[in-house]
């Protein structure tokens, strides 16, 4: 008997890395899952690799676009009858730069991708969850939601903002059976970090990608990157009945990086 | 197949409340468990409650004494051959009063019970865990390890001290396979709360019922937490999945703590 038997989850950015690990962990605990991503080909590959049959579905859409995020919520409810767990996980940077060199395009993209996407998904989910007096909203924030590093100002800003959004929303719905939490991973070598890391490293004034990873590891107590499975395990806890009394929490999975 | 198969856990104050819930959850995940308490009779009752058998062992001892703390850890190793998980869970306070009227004895009692006991058991456990390259230490801190409340400064100071100890120790052993974390529960109506709550309430000038109501109202869920809420997080931190979480002060408080 899994901890999420009969539950339905949707995950933005769910075909790879952290989102994918969440999807696999949820499926292993008996849930049905809709994974979202931009690329239908990668979506189909993800479904094939997970091999969960009817319990897993792919929904194509860009998490930086309102219609895609709201469409994912509506699609999930339509596909599986209801929505219990909404993981707003997608996010990142594309062409990051120090504030002085930051373009409007990049700034607005990061606001849409990291912050507005969470707001859109949270609002749409709450409409459904509050009617049922049950729900789990889990936001993938970051250690940068409490810190600040040079060269990635948009990322730090938006991750700080989602932490505030999580706390405010948790306070609004605290007695309704819906919980709202954020997970704050340390550095994880996800596909998005691998693809945009070299450019971010340059913006941070570092020689290259390896130095970027080394900088994050050096700040931790464990001196290594975190793993996607470590984040997924916390997501399962927060999503399960065992998590019913944890809300408004910023849960670090960062190998001891954060000072508070 | 449990997530703690083959592990040996040691829990101070493990015969009741949060400690007992942790013991039950660890056993369910396949660990062998040593529970500690002061009272032999209550201890044996808790062993029975946990299903008895060879996987549970009771060690009597008063955590306010260094020798007892060291004997509890040594006793776990002697009984089961190793120690993988320590939950320094016992704790409490007495003689609550505003700082201006607080006695040395009351401050010392809370510091010994909460902080020194955590230090003594942590130090002893690290001596086994670091050489074996694997360990999980969880200190039972509190919401009051992050925020202050009037008239219980002894409790608040000792729990804040635990959080500092946890953060330093986690940095020291970060690369050794040993994690060190603090659990910060909100108010739970455990036996300790039933015993010490009325005194704390009196010092605050309110009734015990009003005290519980105050705690619940501070939270977002407007109710108290339960021992199982804490035990579920303890299982996660104790498992392989918890390897990447250390030096953290995990709130299990229904959204009460501001950070």
Short mmCIF file of N, CA and C in Angstrom, two decimals, chain B residues 81-140:
data_model
loop_
_atom_site.label_atom_id
_atom_site.label_comp_id
_atom_site.label_asym_id
_atom_site.label_seq_id
_atom_site.Cartn_x
_atom_site.Cartn_y
_atom_site.Cartn_z
N UNK B 81 25.56 -3.90 18.57
CA UNK B 81 26.81 -3.95 17.80
C UNK B 81 27.19 -2.67 17.09
N UNK B 82 26.29 -1.70 17.05
CA UNK B 82 26.58 -0.44 16.35
C UNK B 82 25.53 0.60 16.72
N UNK B 83 25.77 1.83 16.30
CA UNK B 83 24.73 2.85 16.42
C UNK B 83 24.75 3.68 15.14
N UNK B 84 23.61 3.73 14.45
CA UNK B 84 23.50 4.47 13.19
C UNK B 84 22.72 5.77 13.34
N UNK B 85 21.75 5.74 14.24
CA UNK B 85 20.81 6.86 14.36
C UNK B 85 20.68 7.25 15.82
N UNK B 86 20.92 8.50 16.12
CA UNK B 86 20.69 9.01 17.48
C UNK B 86 19.60 10.07 17.42
N UNK B 87 18.57 9.91 18.25
CA UNK B 87 17.60 10.98 18.42
C UNK B 87 17.74 11.46 19.87
N UNK B 88 18.37 12.60 20.04
CA UNK B 88 18.50 13.21 21.37
C UNK B 88 17.20 13.95 21.63
N UNK B 89 16.27 13.23 22.20
CA UNK B 89 14.88 13.69 22.22
C UNK B 89 14.40 14.15 23.60
N UNK B 90 15.00 13.60 24.66
CA UNK B 90 14.53 13.96 26.00
C UNK B 90 14.69 15.46 26.22
N UNK B 91 13.88 16.00 27.08
CA UNK B 91 14.03 17.42 27.37
C UNK B 91 12.84 17.99 28.10
N UNK B 92 12.98 19.21 28.53
CA UNK B 92 11.90 19.86 29.25
C UNK B 92 12.44 21.07 30.01
N UNK B 93 11.70 21.47 31.00
CA UNK B 93 12.11 22.62 31.81
C UNK B 93 11.32 22.66 33.10
N UNK B 94 11.73 23.53 33.97
CA UNK B 94 11.04 23.64 35.28
C UNK B 94 11.26 25.05 35.82
N UNK B 95 10.51 25.37 36.84
CA UNK B 95 10.69 26.66 37.53
C UNK B 95 10.57 27.86 36.61
N UNK B 96 9.61 27.79 35.67
CA UNK B 96 9.47 28.88 34.71
C UNK B 96 9.09 30.19 35.39
N UNK B 97 9.72 31.26 34.91
CA UNK B 97 9.46 32.60 35.46
C UNK B 97 10.09 33.61 34.51
N UNK B 98 9.68 34.87 34.59
CA UNK B 98 10.36 35.90 33.78
C UNK B 98 11.85 35.93 34.13
N UNK B 99 12.66 36.39 33.20
CA UNK B 99 14.12 36.40 33.40
C UNK B 99 14.48 37.08 34.72
N UNK B 100 13.81 38.19 35.02
CA UNK B 100 14.14 38.95 36.24
C UNK B 100 13.96 38.13 37.50
N UNK B 101 13.09 37.13 37.44
CA UNK B 101 12.86 36.29 38.63
C UNK B 101 13.36 34.87 38.46
N UNK B 102 13.96 34.55 37.33
CA UNK B 102 14.36 33.15 37.10
C UNK B 102 15.55 32.78 37.98
N UNK B 103 15.46 31.59 38.57
CA UNK B 103 16.55 31.13 39.44
C UNK B 103 17.66 30.48 38.60
N UNK B 104 18.85 30.43 39.20
CA UNK B 104 19.96 29.72 38.56
C UNK B 104 19.59 28.26 38.35
N UNK B 105 18.90 27.70 39.33
CA UNK B 105 18.56 26.27 39.26
C UNK B 105 17.66 25.98 38.06
N UNK B 106 16.68 26.87 37.82
CA UNK B 106 15.75 26.65 36.70
C UNK B 106 16.50 26.76 35.37
N UNK B 107 17.37 27.76 35.25
CA UNK B 107 18.13 27.93 34.01
C UNK B 107 19.04 26.72 33.80
N UNK B 108 19.71 26.31 34.86
CA UNK B 108 20.64 25.19 34.75
C UNK B 108 19.90 23.89 34.41
N UNK B 109 18.73 23.71 35.00
CA UNK B 109 17.96 22.49 34.74
C UNK B 109 17.64 22.35 33.24
N UNK B 110 17.16 23.45 32.65
CA UNK B 110 16.82 23.40 31.22
C UNK B 110 18.07 23.20 30.37
N UNK B 111 19.16 23.87 30.75
CA UNK B 111 20.40 23.74 29.96
C UNK B 111 20.95 22.33 30.02
N UNK B 112 20.93 21.72 31.20
CA UNK B 112 21.45 20.36 31.33
C UNK B 112 20.55 19.37 30.60
N UNK B 113 19.25 19.51 30.85
CA UNK B 113 18.26 18.58 30.31
C UNK B 113 18.23 18.61 28.78
N UNK B 114 18.23 19.83 28.24
CA UNK B 114 18.10 19.97 26.78
C UNK B 114 19.45 20.05 26.07
N UNK B 115 20.27 21.02 26.47
CA UNK B 115 21.51 21.27 25.73
C UNK B 115 22.62 20.28 26.08
N UNK B 116 22.97 20.18 27.36
CA UNK B 116 24.10 19.32 27.72
C UNK B 116 23.84 17.87 27.36
N UNK B 117 22.62 17.40 27.57
CA UNK B 117 22.29 16.01 27.22
C UNK B 117 22.50 15.78 25.71
N UNK B 118 22.10 16.79 24.91
CA UNK B 118 22.28 16.66 23.46
C UNK B 118 23.76 16.62 23.12
N UNK B 119 24.53 17.49 23.74
CA UNK B 119 25.98 17.52 23.50
C UNK B 119 26.63 16.20 23.92
N UNK B 120 26.29 15.74 25.13
CA UNK B 120 26.93 14.51 25.62
C UNK B 120 26.62 13.30 24.73
N UNK B 121 25.36 13.15 24.34
CA UNK B 121 25.00 11.99 23.52
C UNK B 121 25.55 12.14 22.09
N UNK B 122 25.53 13.39 21.57
CA UNK B 122 26.06 13.63 20.22
C UNK B 122 27.55 13.30 20.17
N UNK B 123 28.29 13.78 21.16
CA UNK B 123 29.73 13.54 21.18
C UNK B 123 30.02 12.04 21.23
N UNK B 124 29.29 11.36 22.09
CA UNK B 124 29.51 9.91 22.22
C UNK B 124 29.14 9.19 20.92
N UNK B 125 28.03 9.60 20.30
CA UNK B 125 27.58 8.92 19.07
C UNK B 125 28.54 9.19 17.92
N UNK B 126 29.05 10.42 17.82
CA UNK B 126 30.00 10.74 16.74
C UNK B 126 31.23 9.86 16.81
N UNK B 127 31.61 9.51 18.02
CA UNK B 127 32.77 8.64 18.20
C UNK B 127 32.61 7.29 17.52
N UNK B 128 31.37 6.86 17.34
CA UNK B 128 31.10 5.60 16.61
C UNK B 128 30.78 5.86 15.15
N UNK B 129 30.03 6.95 14.90
CA UNK B 129 29.50 7.16 13.54
C UNK B 129 30.58 7.62 12.56
N UNK B 130 31.44 8.51 12.98
CA UNK B 130 32.47 9.02 12.06
C UNK B 130 33.40 7.88 11.61
N UNK B 131 33.91 7.04 12.52
CA UNK B 131 34.75 5.93 12.05
C UNK B 131 34.03 4.97 11.11
N UNK B 132 32.72 4.75 11.31
CA UNK B 132 32.02 3.81 10.43
C UNK B 132 31.54 4.48 9.14
N UNK B 133 31.71 5.80 9.06
CA UNK B 133 31.39 6.52 7.82
C UNK B 133 29.91 6.62 7.52
N UNK B 134 29.08 6.53 8.54
CA UNK B 134 27.62 6.62 8.34
C UNK B 134 26.97 6.97 9.67
N UNK B 135 26.07 7.90 9.65
CA UNK B 135 25.35 8.22 10.87
C UNK B 135 24.30 9.29 10.65
N UNK B 136 23.33 9.28 11.53
CA UNK B 136 22.26 10.29 11.48
C UNK B 136 22.01 10.75 12.92
N UNK B 137 22.28 12.02 13.16
CA UNK B 137 21.99 12.56 14.49
C UNK B 137 20.86 13.57 14.36
N UNK B 138 19.84 13.38 15.17
CA UNK B 138 18.73 14.33 15.20
C UNK B 138 18.55 14.85 16.61
N UNK B 139 18.63 16.14 16.75
CA UNK B 139 18.41 16.75 18.06
C UNK B 139 16.98 17.27 18.10
N UNK B 140 16.27 16.95 19.18
CA UNK B 140 14.91 17.46 19.29
C UNK B 140 14.97 18.88 19.82
#
